[in-house]
């Protein structure tokens, strides 16, 4: 892989839906990597409680404040609130790199399965709503359990990064590489985000069968 990646050390990171396990886990790892991290929630109080549970350089605020203040914003909100939340934050997110890691999944007695999305994927829905933002899809297959486990020093994982803006995808690849053991790998244009989001259902099935926290590695690069 090319080592010509941008320096992202000084970037502040906001996480919408940061009170959930995935959001808190990413916040914890980016804070450990030296980033200023802002956790967002509909409730500023809940966000502050979540931030306090992580400690370090993590702060909590309501979603509009986080969207406005952070340099790069990660969307880790539940799928059922995806569109409405992003619609309410169009102005705050304008001009920013927005990383969508939402997986539109359903669950029944047979397990997890991918949901059909009118725009093609959650990331494409985000791009359709946030027309003035630079939307990138990434961090779909990261285990929240591993992210939150203080005994896990390295996350053995490749993060597939998809988007239509080369500078934005380079930045997100570099951010993924800030977490020890993790690597950002360009995975194509945003139109290919559907199968990456949907693959999360496969990982859930793998993890249930093997009692594991499986991740993805891409060979030969």
mmCIF file of the C-alpha atoms, coordinates in Angstrom:
data_MODEL
# 
_entry.id   MODEL 
# 
loop_
_atom_site.group_PDB 
_atom_site.id 
_atom_site.type_symbol 
_atom_site.label_atom_id 
_atom_site.label_alt_id 
_atom_site.label_comp_id 
_atom_site.label_asym_id 
_atom_site.label_entity_id 
_atom_site.label_seq_id 
_atom_site.pdbx_PDB_ins_code 
_atom_site.Cartn_x 
_atom_site.Cartn_y 
_atom_site.Cartn_z 
_atom_site.occupancy 
_atom_site.B_iso_or_equiv 
_atom_site.pdbx_formal_charge 
_atom_site.auth_seq_id 
_atom_site.auth_comp_id 
_atom_site.auth_asym_id 
_atom_site.auth_atom_id 
_atom_site.pdbx_PDB_model_num 
ATOM 1   C CA . UNK A 1 1   ? 0.000   0.000   0.000  1.00 0.00 ? 1   UNK A CA 1 
ATOM 2   C CA . UNK A 1 2   ? 1.048   3.587   -0.565 1.00 0.00 ? 2   UNK A CA 1 
ATOM 3   C CA . UNK A 1 3   ? 2.469   5.315   2.517  1.00 0.00 ? 3   UNK A CA 1 
ATOM 4   C CA . UNK A 1 4   ? 1.638   8.742   1.103  1.00 0.00 ? 4   UNK A CA 1 
ATOM 5   C CA . UNK A 1 5   ? -1.118  9.544   3.572  1.00 0.00 ? 5   UNK A CA 1 
ATOM 6   C CA . UNK A 1 6   ? -1.995  12.919  5.065  1.00 0.00 ? 6   UNK A CA 1 
ATOM 7   C CA . UNK A 1 7   ? -1.078  13.987  8.585  1.00 0.00 ? 7   UNK A CA 1 
ATOM 8   C CA . UNK A 1 8   ? -4.344  13.920  10.534 1.00 0.00 ? 8   UNK A CA 1 
ATOM 9   C CA . UNK A 1 9   ? -2.946  14.134  14.053 1.00 0.00 ? 9   UNK A CA 1 
ATOM 10  C CA . UNK A 1 10  ? -4.515  17.489  14.886 1.00 0.00 ? 10  UNK A CA 1 
ATOM 11  C CA . UNK A 1 11  ? -8.008  16.725  13.589 1.00 0.00 ? 11  UNK A CA 1 
ATOM 12  C CA . UNK A 1 12  ? -10.876 16.870  16.079 1.00 0.00 ? 12  UNK A CA 1 
ATOM 13  C CA . UNK A 1 13  ? -13.470 14.135  15.728 1.00 0.00 ? 13  UNK A CA 1 
ATOM 14  C CA . UNK A 1 14  ? -17.176 14.361  16.489 1.00 0.00 ? 14  UNK A CA 1 
ATOM 15  C CA . UNK A 1 15  ? -19.342 11.269  16.867 1.00 0.00 ? 15  UNK A CA 1 
ATOM 16  C CA . UNK A 1 16  ? -23.098 11.583  16.373 1.00 0.00 ? 16  UNK A CA 1 
ATOM 17  C CA . UNK A 1 17  ? -24.759 8.788   18.313 1.00 0.00 ? 17  UNK A CA 1 
ATOM 18  C CA . UNK A 1 18  ? -21.680 8.607   20.488 1.00 0.00 ? 18  UNK A CA 1 
ATOM 19  C CA . UNK A 1 19  ? -23.569 7.214   23.471 1.00 0.00 ? 19  UNK A CA 1 
ATOM 20  C CA . UNK A 1 20  ? -23.969 3.815   21.790 1.00 0.00 ? 20  UNK A CA 1 
ATOM 21  C CA . UNK A 1 21  ? -21.299 1.136   22.157 1.00 0.00 ? 21  UNK A CA 1 
ATOM 22  C CA . UNK A 1 22  ? -19.791 1.632   18.696 1.00 0.00 ? 22  UNK A CA 1 
ATOM 23  C CA . UNK A 1 23  ? -19.684 5.399   19.114 1.00 0.00 ? 23  UNK A CA 1 
ATOM 24  C CA . UNK A 1 24  ? -18.167 5.179   22.584 1.00 0.00 ? 24  UNK A CA 1 
ATOM 25  C CA . UNK A 1 25  ? -15.654 2.603   21.392 1.00 0.00 ? 25  UNK A CA 1 
ATOM 26  C CA . UNK A 1 26  ? -14.462 4.755   18.492 1.00 0.00 ? 26  UNK A CA 1 
ATOM 27  C CA . UNK A 1 27  ? -14.350 7.787   20.795 1.00 0.00 ? 27  UNK A CA 1 
ATOM 28  C CA . UNK A 1 28  ? -12.169 5.890   23.250 1.00 0.00 ? 28  UNK A CA 1 
ATOM 29  C CA . UNK A 1 29  ? -9.711  4.710   20.606 1.00 0.00 ? 29  UNK A CA 1 
ATOM 30  C CA . UNK A 1 30  ? -9.385  8.100   18.898 1.00 0.00 ? 30  UNK A CA 1 
ATOM 31  C CA . UNK A 1 31  ? -8.873  9.787   22.271 1.00 0.00 ? 31  UNK A CA 1 
ATOM 32  C CA . UNK A 1 32  ? -6.119  7.271   23.073 1.00 0.00 ? 32  UNK A CA 1 
ATOM 33  C CA . UNK A 1 33  ? -4.567  8.183   19.704 1.00 0.00 ? 33  UNK A CA 1 
ATOM 34  C CA . UNK A 1 34  ? -4.376  11.808  20.832 1.00 0.00 ? 34  UNK A CA 1 
ATOM 35  C CA . UNK A 1 35  ? -7.411  13.311  19.118 1.00 0.00 ? 35  UNK A CA 1 
ATOM 36  C CA . UNK A 1 36  ? -9.849  15.758  20.643 1.00 0.00 ? 36  UNK A CA 1 
ATOM 37  C CA . UNK A 1 37  ? -13.158 13.866  20.582 1.00 0.00 ? 37  UNK A CA 1 
ATOM 38  C CA . UNK A 1 38  ? -16.703 15.178  20.984 1.00 0.00 ? 38  UNK A CA 1 
ATOM 39  C CA . UNK A 1 39  ? -19.550 12.750  21.687 1.00 0.00 ? 39  UNK A CA 1 
ATOM 40  C CA . UNK A 1 40  ? -22.976 13.819  20.470 1.00 0.00 ? 40  UNK A CA 1 
ATOM 41  C CA . UNK A 1 41  ? -26.493 12.828  21.462 1.00 0.00 ? 41  UNK A CA 1 
ATOM 42  C CA . UNK A 1 42  ? -29.980 14.278  21.298 1.00 0.00 ? 42  UNK A CA 1 
ATOM 43  C CA . UNK A 1 43  ? -29.465 14.833  25.034 1.00 0.00 ? 43  UNK A CA 1 
ATOM 44  C CA . UNK A 1 44  ? -26.414 16.848  26.031 1.00 0.00 ? 44  UNK A CA 1 
ATOM 45  C CA . UNK A 1 45  ? -26.606 15.315  29.511 1.00 0.00 ? 45  UNK A CA 1 
ATOM 46  C CA . UNK A 1 46  ? -26.444 11.761  28.143 1.00 0.00 ? 46  UNK A CA 1 
ATOM 47  C CA . UNK A 1 47  ? -23.526 12.743  25.932 1.00 0.00 ? 47  UNK A CA 1 
ATOM 48  C CA . UNK A 1 48  ? -21.655 14.242  28.879 1.00 0.00 ? 48  UNK A CA 1 
ATOM 49  C CA . UNK A 1 49  ? -22.242 11.099  30.930 1.00 0.00 ? 49  UNK A CA 1 
ATOM 50  C CA . UNK A 1 50  ? -20.897 8.934   28.116 1.00 0.00 ? 50  UNK A CA 1 
ATOM 51  C CA . UNK A 1 51  ? -17.864 11.195  27.712 1.00 0.00 ? 51  UNK A CA 1 
ATOM 52  C CA . UNK A 1 52  ? -17.154 11.059  31.446 1.00 0.00 ? 52  UNK A CA 1 
ATOM 53  C CA . UNK A 1 53  ? -17.256 7.248   31.325 1.00 0.00 ? 53  UNK A CA 1 
ATOM 54  C CA . UNK A 1 54  ? -14.463 7.303   28.725 1.00 0.00 ? 54  UNK A CA 1 
ATOM 55  C CA . UNK A 1 55  ? -12.390 10.124  30.202 1.00 0.00 ? 55  UNK A CA 1 
ATOM 56  C CA . UNK A 1 56  ? -9.316  11.671  28.629 1.00 0.00 ? 56  UNK A CA 1 
ATOM 57  C CA . UNK A 1 57  ? -9.879  14.312  25.978 1.00 0.00 ? 57  UNK A CA 1 
ATOM 58  C CA . UNK A 1 58  ? -13.512 13.270  25.322 1.00 0.00 ? 58  UNK A CA 1 
ATOM 59  C CA . UNK A 1 59  ? -16.281 15.838  25.757 1.00 0.00 ? 59  UNK A CA 1 
ATOM 60  C CA . UNK A 1 60  ? -20.041 15.508  25.375 1.00 0.00 ? 60  UNK A CA 1 
ATOM 61  C CA . UNK A 1 61  ? -22.636 17.872  23.895 1.00 0.00 ? 61  UNK A CA 1 
ATOM 62  C CA . UNK A 1 62  ? -25.842 17.829  21.898 1.00 0.00 ? 62  UNK A CA 1 
ATOM 63  C CA . UNK A 1 63  ? -25.642 16.727  18.257 1.00 0.00 ? 63  UNK A CA 1 
ATOM 64  C CA . UNK A 1 64  ? -25.819 20.237  16.689 1.00 0.00 ? 64  UNK A CA 1 
ATOM 65  C CA . UNK A 1 65  ? -22.924 21.459  18.858 1.00 0.00 ? 65  UNK A CA 1 
ATOM 66  C CA . UNK A 1 66  ? -20.791 18.444  18.003 1.00 0.00 ? 66  UNK A CA 1 
ATOM 67  C CA . UNK A 1 67  ? -21.595 18.726  14.288 1.00 0.00 ? 67  UNK A CA 1 
ATOM 68  C CA . UNK A 1 68  ? -20.640 22.405  14.297 1.00 0.00 ? 68  UNK A CA 1 
ATOM 69  C CA . UNK A 1 69  ? -17.432 22.154  16.352 1.00 0.00 ? 69  UNK A CA 1 
ATOM 70  C CA . UNK A 1 70  ? -15.710 18.980  15.113 1.00 0.00 ? 70  UNK A CA 1 
ATOM 71  C CA . UNK A 1 71  ? -13.414 18.937  12.065 1.00 0.00 ? 71  UNK A CA 1 
ATOM 72  C CA . UNK A 1 72  ? -14.578 15.467  10.971 1.00 0.00 ? 72  UNK A CA 1 
ATOM 73  C CA . UNK A 1 73  ? -17.881 13.914  12.024 1.00 0.00 ? 73  UNK A CA 1 
ATOM 74  C CA . UNK A 1 74  ? -18.677 10.201  12.351 1.00 0.00 ? 74  UNK A CA 1 
ATOM 75  C CA . UNK A 1 75  ? -22.329 9.146   12.019 1.00 0.00 ? 75  UNK A CA 1 
ATOM 76  C CA . UNK A 1 76  ? -22.984 6.217   14.373 1.00 0.00 ? 76  UNK A CA 1 
ATOM 77  C CA . UNK A 1 77  ? -26.696 6.695   14.994 1.00 0.00 ? 77  UNK A CA 1 
ATOM 78  C CA . UNK A 1 78  ? -29.396 3.994   14.819 1.00 0.00 ? 78  UNK A CA 1 
ATOM 79  C CA . UNK A 1 79  ? -30.670 3.377   11.302 1.00 0.00 ? 79  UNK A CA 1 
ATOM 80  C CA . UNK A 1 80  ? -34.241 4.333   12.121 1.00 0.00 ? 80  UNK A CA 1 
ATOM 81  C CA . UNK A 1 81  ? -33.122 7.870   13.020 1.00 0.00 ? 81  UNK A CA 1 
ATOM 82  C CA . UNK A 1 82  ? -30.550 8.235   10.258 1.00 0.00 ? 82  UNK A CA 1 
ATOM 83  C CA . UNK A 1 83  ? -32.320 10.423  7.728  1.00 0.00 ? 83  UNK A CA 1 
ATOM 84  C CA . UNK A 1 84  ? -34.121 12.684  10.200 1.00 0.00 ? 84  UNK A CA 1 
ATOM 85  C CA . UNK A 1 85  ? -30.986 13.339  12.250 1.00 0.00 ? 85  UNK A CA 1 
ATOM 86  C CA . UNK A 1 86  ? -28.895 14.231  9.215  1.00 0.00 ? 86  UNK A CA 1 
ATOM 87  C CA . UNK A 1 87  ? -31.644 16.429  7.780  1.00 0.00 ? 87  UNK A CA 1 
ATOM 88  C CA . UNK A 1 88  ? -31.623 18.420  11.023 1.00 0.00 ? 88  UNK A CA 1 
ATOM 89  C CA . UNK A 1 89  ? -27.836 18.949  10.831 1.00 0.00 ? 89  UNK A CA 1 
ATOM 90  C CA . UNK A 1 90  ? -27.373 19.974  7.191  1.00 0.00 ? 90  UNK A CA 1 
ATOM 91  C CA . UNK A 1 91  ? -26.116 23.467  8.025  1.00 0.00 ? 91  UNK A CA 1 
ATOM 92  C CA . UNK A 1 92  ? -23.684 22.357  10.744 1.00 0.00 ? 92  UNK A CA 1 
ATOM 93  C CA . UNK A 1 93  ? -22.193 19.604  8.554  1.00 0.00 ? 93  UNK A CA 1 
ATOM 94  C CA . UNK A 1 94  ? -21.798 21.674  5.388  1.00 0.00 ? 94  UNK A CA 1 
ATOM 95  C CA . UNK A 1 95  ? -18.255 21.565  4.014  1.00 0.00 ? 95  UNK A CA 1 
ATOM 96  C CA . UNK A 1 96  ? -17.125 18.815  6.385  1.00 0.00 ? 96  UNK A CA 1 
ATOM 97  C CA . UNK A 1 97  ? -15.983 15.241  5.927  1.00 0.00 ? 97  UNK A CA 1 
ATOM 98  C CA . UNK A 1 98  ? -18.817 13.089  7.268  1.00 0.00 ? 98  UNK A CA 1 
ATOM 99  C CA . UNK A 1 99  ? -17.996 9.425   7.902  1.00 0.00 ? 99  UNK A CA 1 
ATOM 100 C CA . UNK A 1 100 ? -21.069 7.200   7.803  1.00 0.00 ? 100 UNK A CA 1 
ATOM 101 C CA . UNK A 1 101 ? -20.683 3.839   9.560  1.00 0.00 ? 101 UNK A CA 1 
ATOM 102 C CA . UNK A 1 102 ? -24.377 2.985   9.861  1.00 0.00 ? 102 UNK A CA 1 
ATOM 103 C CA . UNK A 1 103 ? -25.469 -0.521  8.898  1.00 0.00 ? 103 UNK A CA 1 
ATOM 104 C CA . UNK A 1 104 ? -29.148 -0.812  7.842  1.00 0.00 ? 104 UNK A CA 1 
ATOM 105 C CA . UNK A 1 105 ? -29.945 -4.224  9.306  1.00 0.00 ? 105 UNK A CA 1 
ATOM 106 C CA . UNK A 1 106 ? -33.013 -6.141  10.336 1.00 0.00 ? 106 UNK A CA 1 
ATOM 107 C CA . UNK A 1 107 ? -33.175 -9.028  12.796 1.00 0.00 ? 107 UNK A CA 1 
ATOM 108 C CA . UNK A 1 108 ? -35.499 -12.013 13.031 1.00 0.00 ? 108 UNK A CA 1 
ATOM 109 C CA . UNK A 1 109 ? -35.298 -15.552 14.407 1.00 0.00 ? 109 UNK A CA 1 
ATOM 110 C CA . UNK A 1 110 ? -32.878 -16.482 11.615 1.00 0.00 ? 110 UNK A CA 1 
ATOM 111 C CA . UNK A 1 111 ? -30.471 -13.696 12.564 1.00 0.00 ? 111 UNK A CA 1 
ATOM 112 C CA . UNK A 1 112 ? -29.330 -10.446 10.967 1.00 0.00 ? 112 UNK A CA 1 
ATOM 113 C CA . UNK A 1 113 ? -30.063 -9.453  7.388  1.00 0.00 ? 113 UNK A CA 1 
ATOM 114 C CA . UNK A 1 114 ? -29.489 -6.378  5.214  1.00 0.00 ? 114 UNK A CA 1 
ATOM 115 C CA . UNK A 1 115 ? -32.367 -3.976  4.669  1.00 0.00 ? 115 UNK A CA 1 
ATOM 116 C CA . UNK A 1 116 ? -33.170 -2.415  1.302  1.00 0.00 ? 116 UNK A CA 1 
ATOM 117 C CA . UNK A 1 117 ? -32.412 1.315   1.195  1.00 0.00 ? 117 UNK A CA 1 
ATOM 118 C CA . UNK A 1 118 ? -34.066 3.531   -1.390 1.00 0.00 ? 118 UNK A CA 1 
ATOM 119 C CA . UNK A 1 119 ? -30.858 5.434   -2.148 1.00 0.00 ? 119 UNK A CA 1 
ATOM 120 C CA . UNK A 1 120 ? -28.830 2.198   -2.267 1.00 0.00 ? 120 UNK A CA 1 
ATOM 121 C CA . UNK A 1 121 ? -27.089 2.412   1.117  1.00 0.00 ? 121 UNK A CA 1 
ATOM 122 C CA . UNK A 1 122 ? -26.981 4.422   4.322  1.00 0.00 ? 122 UNK A CA 1 
ATOM 123 C CA . UNK A 1 123 ? -23.922 6.270   3.020  1.00 0.00 ? 123 UNK A CA 1 
ATOM 124 C CA . UNK A 1 124 ? -25.696 7.168   -0.221 1.00 0.00 ? 124 UNK A CA 1 
ATOM 125 C CA . UNK A 1 125 ? -28.689 8.366   1.779  1.00 0.00 ? 125 UNK A CA 1 
ATOM 126 C CA . UNK A 1 126 ? -26.329 10.561  3.803  1.00 0.00 ? 126 UNK A CA 1 
ATOM 127 C CA . UNK A 1 127 ? -24.844 11.974  0.599  1.00 0.00 ? 127 UNK A CA 1 
ATOM 128 C CA . UNK A 1 128 ? -28.325 12.664  -0.778 1.00 0.00 ? 128 UNK A CA 1 
ATOM 129 C CA . UNK A 1 129 ? -29.279 14.552  2.385  1.00 0.00 ? 129 UNK A CA 1 
ATOM 130 C CA . UNK A 1 130 ? -25.947 16.278  3.024  1.00 0.00 ? 130 UNK A CA 1 
ATOM 131 C CA . UNK A 1 131 ? -25.373 17.723  -0.432 1.00 0.00 ? 131 UNK A CA 1 
ATOM 132 C CA . UNK A 1 132 ? -22.784 20.219  0.825  1.00 0.00 ? 132 UNK A CA 1 
ATOM 133 C CA . UNK A 1 133 ? -20.791 17.676  2.857  1.00 0.00 ? 133 UNK A CA 1 
ATOM 134 C CA . UNK A 1 134 ? -18.079 15.219  1.777  1.00 0.00 ? 134 UNK A CA 1 
ATOM 135 C CA . UNK A 1 135 ? -19.574 11.852  2.712  1.00 0.00 ? 135 UNK A CA 1 
ATOM 136 C CA . UNK A 1 136 ? -17.322 8.827   3.180  1.00 0.00 ? 136 UNK A CA 1 
ATOM 137 C CA . UNK A 1 137 ? -18.377 5.298   4.217  1.00 0.00 ? 137 UNK A CA 1 
ATOM 138 C CA . UNK A 1 138 ? -16.094 3.552   6.739  1.00 0.00 ? 138 UNK A CA 1 
ATOM 139 C CA . UNK A 1 139 ? -15.810 1.723   10.109 1.00 0.00 ? 139 UNK A CA 1 
ATOM 140 C CA . UNK A 1 140 ? -18.723 -0.661  9.428  1.00 0.00 ? 140 UNK A CA 1 
ATOM 141 C CA . UNK A 1 141 ? -17.154 -3.884  10.684 1.00 0.00 ? 141 UNK A CA 1 
ATOM 142 C CA . UNK A 1 142 ? -15.394 -2.720  13.852 1.00 0.00 ? 142 UNK A CA 1 
ATOM 143 C CA . UNK A 1 143 ? -16.312 -4.702  16.966 1.00 0.00 ? 143 UNK A CA 1 
ATOM 144 C CA . UNK A 1 144 ? -17.588 -2.397  19.706 1.00 0.00 ? 144 UNK A CA 1 
ATOM 145 C CA . UNK A 1 145 ? -16.618 -5.069  22.250 1.00 0.00 ? 145 UNK A CA 1 
ATOM 146 C CA . UNK A 1 146 ? -12.978 -4.898  21.177 1.00 0.00 ? 146 UNK A CA 1 
ATOM 147 C CA . UNK A 1 147 ? -12.985 -1.101  20.935 1.00 0.00 ? 147 UNK A CA 1 
ATOM 148 C CA . UNK A 1 148 ? -14.220 -0.811  24.519 1.00 0.00 ? 148 UNK A CA 1 
ATOM 149 C CA . UNK A 1 149 ? -12.028 -3.558  26.014 1.00 0.00 ? 149 UNK A CA 1 
ATOM 150 C CA . UNK A 1 150 ? -9.126  -1.969  27.932 1.00 0.00 ? 150 UNK A CA 1 
ATOM 151 C CA . UNK A 1 151 ? -7.161  -5.210  27.676 1.00 0.00 ? 151 UNK A CA 1 
ATOM 152 C CA . UNK A 1 152 ? -7.130  -5.020  23.851 1.00 0.00 ? 152 UNK A CA 1 
ATOM 153 C CA . UNK A 1 153 ? -4.181  -2.893  22.750 1.00 0.00 ? 153 UNK A CA 1 
ATOM 154 C CA . UNK A 1 154 ? -4.508  -3.448  18.995 1.00 0.00 ? 154 UNK A CA 1 
ATOM 155 C CA . UNK A 1 155 ? -7.526  -3.865  16.735 1.00 0.00 ? 155 UNK A CA 1 
ATOM 156 C CA . UNK A 1 156 ? -6.610  -6.426  14.055 1.00 0.00 ? 156 UNK A CA 1 
ATOM 157 C CA . UNK A 1 157 ? -8.708  -5.034  11.208 1.00 0.00 ? 157 UNK A CA 1 
ATOM 158 C CA . UNK A 1 158 ? -8.774  -3.431  7.776  1.00 0.00 ? 158 UNK A CA 1 
ATOM 159 C CA . UNK A 1 159 ? -11.347 -0.661  7.442  1.00 0.00 ? 159 UNK A CA 1 
ATOM 160 C CA . UNK A 1 160 ? -12.872 -0.384  3.969  1.00 0.00 ? 160 UNK A CA 1 
ATOM 161 C CA . UNK A 1 161 ? -13.149 3.301   3.030  1.00 0.00 ? 161 UNK A CA 1 
ATOM 162 C CA . UNK A 1 162 ? -15.505 4.318   0.218  1.00 0.00 ? 162 UNK A CA 1 
ATOM 163 C CA . UNK A 1 163 ? -16.207 7.697   -1.303 1.00 0.00 ? 163 UNK A CA 1 
ATOM 164 C CA . UNK A 1 164 ? -16.160 9.925   -4.355 1.00 0.00 ? 164 UNK A CA 1 
ATOM 165 C CA . UNK A 1 165 ? -13.751 12.567  -2.976 1.00 0.00 ? 165 UNK A CA 1 
ATOM 166 C CA . UNK A 1 166 ? -10.131 11.353  -3.056 1.00 0.00 ? 166 UNK A CA 1 
ATOM 167 C CA . UNK A 1 167 ? -8.855  13.837  -0.500 1.00 0.00 ? 167 UNK A CA 1 
ATOM 168 C CA . UNK A 1 168 ? -11.670 12.868  1.876  1.00 0.00 ? 168 UNK A CA 1 
ATOM 169 C CA . UNK A 1 169 ? -11.069 9.114   1.536  1.00 0.00 ? 169 UNK A CA 1 
ATOM 170 C CA . UNK A 1 170 ? -7.316  9.639   2.030  1.00 0.00 ? 170 UNK A CA 1 
ATOM 171 C CA . UNK A 1 171 ? -8.059  11.526  5.241  1.00 0.00 ? 171 UNK A CA 1 
ATOM 172 C CA . UNK A 1 172 ? -10.355 8.784   6.529  1.00 0.00 ? 172 UNK A CA 1 
ATOM 173 C CA . UNK A 1 173 ? -7.822  6.084   5.652  1.00 0.00 ? 173 UNK A CA 1 
ATOM 174 C CA . UNK A 1 174 ? -5.247  8.018   7.659  1.00 0.00 ? 174 UNK A CA 1 
ATOM 175 C CA . UNK A 1 175 ? -7.645  8.354   10.593 1.00 0.00 ? 175 UNK A CA 1 
ATOM 176 C CA . UNK A 1 176 ? -8.246  4.592   10.593 1.00 0.00 ? 176 UNK A CA 1 
ATOM 177 C CA . UNK A 1 177 ? -4.497  4.099   10.742 1.00 0.00 ? 177 UNK A CA 1 
ATOM 178 C CA . UNK A 1 178 ? -4.293  6.172   13.924 1.00 0.00 ? 178 UNK A CA 1 
ATOM 179 C CA . UNK A 1 179 ? -5.795  3.234   15.849 1.00 0.00 ? 179 UNK A CA 1 
ATOM 180 C CA . UNK A 1 180 ? -3.087  0.608   16.530 1.00 0.00 ? 180 UNK A CA 1 
ATOM 181 C CA . UNK A 1 181 ? -3.512  -2.525  14.413 1.00 0.00 ? 181 UNK A CA 1 
ATOM 182 C CA . UNK A 1 182 ? -6.067  -0.897  12.147 1.00 0.00 ? 182 UNK A CA 1 
ATOM 183 C CA . UNK A 1 183 ? -5.537  -0.005  8.493  1.00 0.00 ? 183 UNK A CA 1 
ATOM 184 C CA . UNK A 1 184 ? -7.672  2.047   6.127  1.00 0.00 ? 184 UNK A CA 1 
ATOM 185 C CA . UNK A 1 185 ? -8.102  0.486   2.671  1.00 0.00 ? 185 UNK A CA 1 
ATOM 186 C CA . UNK A 1 186 ? -9.782  2.294   -0.220 1.00 0.00 ? 186 UNK A CA 1 
ATOM 187 C CA . UNK A 1 187 ? -12.779 0.188   -1.232 1.00 0.00 ? 187 UNK A CA 1 
ATOM 188 C CA . UNK A 1 188 ? -14.319 2.054   -4.145 1.00 0.00 ? 188 UNK A CA 1 
ATOM 189 C CA . UNK A 1 189 ? -16.880 4.736   -4.864 1.00 0.00 ? 189 UNK A CA 1 
ATOM 190 C CA . UNK A 1 190 ? -19.788 5.503   -2.593 1.00 0.00 ? 190 UNK A CA 1 
ATOM 191 C CA . UNK A 1 191 ? -22.128 3.578   -4.903 1.00 0.00 ? 191 UNK A CA 1 
ATOM 192 C CA . UNK A 1 192 ? -20.406 0.405   -3.656 1.00 0.00 ? 192 UNK A CA 1 
ATOM 193 C CA . UNK A 1 193 ? -21.210 1.044   0.012  1.00 0.00 ? 193 UNK A CA 1 
ATOM 194 C CA . UNK A 1 194 ? -24.271 -1.210  0.041  1.00 0.00 ? 194 UNK A CA 1 
ATOM 195 C CA . UNK A 1 195 ? -22.385 -4.497  0.016  1.00 0.00 ? 195 UNK A CA 1 
ATOM 196 C CA . UNK A 1 196 ? -19.974 -3.259  2.690  1.00 0.00 ? 196 UNK A CA 1 
ATOM 197 C CA . UNK A 1 197 ? -22.845 -2.283  4.987  1.00 0.00 ? 197 UNK A CA 1 
ATOM 198 C CA . UNK A 1 198 ? -24.673 -5.535  4.206  1.00 0.00 ? 198 UNK A CA 1 
ATOM 199 C CA . UNK A 1 199 ? -21.586 -7.640  4.988  1.00 0.00 ? 199 UNK A CA 1 
ATOM 200 C CA . UNK A 1 200 ? -22.038 -6.689  8.627  1.00 0.00 ? 200 UNK A CA 1 
ATOM 201 C CA . UNK A 1 201 ? -24.865 -9.249  8.729  1.00 0.00 ? 201 UNK A CA 1 
ATOM 202 C CA . UNK A 1 202 ? -22.344 -11.904 7.689  1.00 0.00 ? 202 UNK A CA 1 
ATOM 203 C CA . UNK A 1 203 ? -19.946 -10.891 10.443 1.00 0.00 ? 203 UNK A CA 1 
ATOM 204 C CA . UNK A 1 204 ? -22.740 -11.053 13.015 1.00 0.00 ? 204 UNK A CA 1 
ATOM 205 C CA . UNK A 1 205 ? -23.461 -14.616 11.861 1.00 0.00 ? 205 UNK A CA 1 
ATOM 206 C CA . UNK A 1 206 ? -19.752 -15.525 12.012 1.00 0.00 ? 206 UNK A CA 1 
ATOM 207 C CA . UNK A 1 207 ? -19.389 -14.076 15.487 1.00 0.00 ? 207 UNK A CA 1 
ATOM 208 C CA . UNK A 1 208 ? -22.435 -15.925 16.799 1.00 0.00 ? 208 UNK A CA 1 
ATOM 209 C CA . UNK A 1 209 ? -21.337 -19.248 15.352 1.00 0.00 ? 209 UNK A CA 1 
ATOM 210 C CA . UNK A 1 210 ? -17.705 -19.025 16.460 1.00 0.00 ? 210 UNK A CA 1 
ATOM 211 C CA . UNK A 1 211 ? -18.157 -16.879 19.592 1.00 0.00 ? 211 UNK A CA 1 
ATOM 212 C CA . UNK A 1 212 ? -15.670 -14.414 18.152 1.00 0.00 ? 212 UNK A CA 1 
ATOM 213 C CA . UNK A 1 213 ? -15.227 -10.753 17.224 1.00 0.00 ? 213 UNK A CA 1 
ATOM 214 C CA . UNK A 1 214 ? -14.246 -11.334 13.603 1.00 0.00 ? 214 UNK A CA 1 
ATOM 215 C CA . UNK A 1 215 ? -12.858 -8.624  11.369 1.00 0.00 ? 215 UNK A CA 1 
ATOM 216 C CA . UNK A 1 216 ? -11.705 -8.197  7.780  1.00 0.00 ? 216 UNK A CA 1 
ATOM 217 C CA . UNK A 1 217 ? -8.170  -8.303  6.352  1.00 0.00 ? 217 UNK A CA 1 
ATOM 218 C CA . UNK A 1 218 ? -7.445  -7.540  2.685  1.00 0.00 ? 218 UNK A CA 1 
ATOM 219 C CA . UNK A 1 219 ? -4.509  -9.515  1.255  1.00 0.00 ? 219 UNK A CA 1 
ATOM 220 C CA . UNK A 1 220 ? -1.729  -8.578  -1.178 1.00 0.00 ? 220 UNK A CA 1 
ATOM 221 C CA . UNK A 1 221 ? -1.666  -4.812  -0.528 1.00 0.00 ? 221 UNK A CA 1 
# 
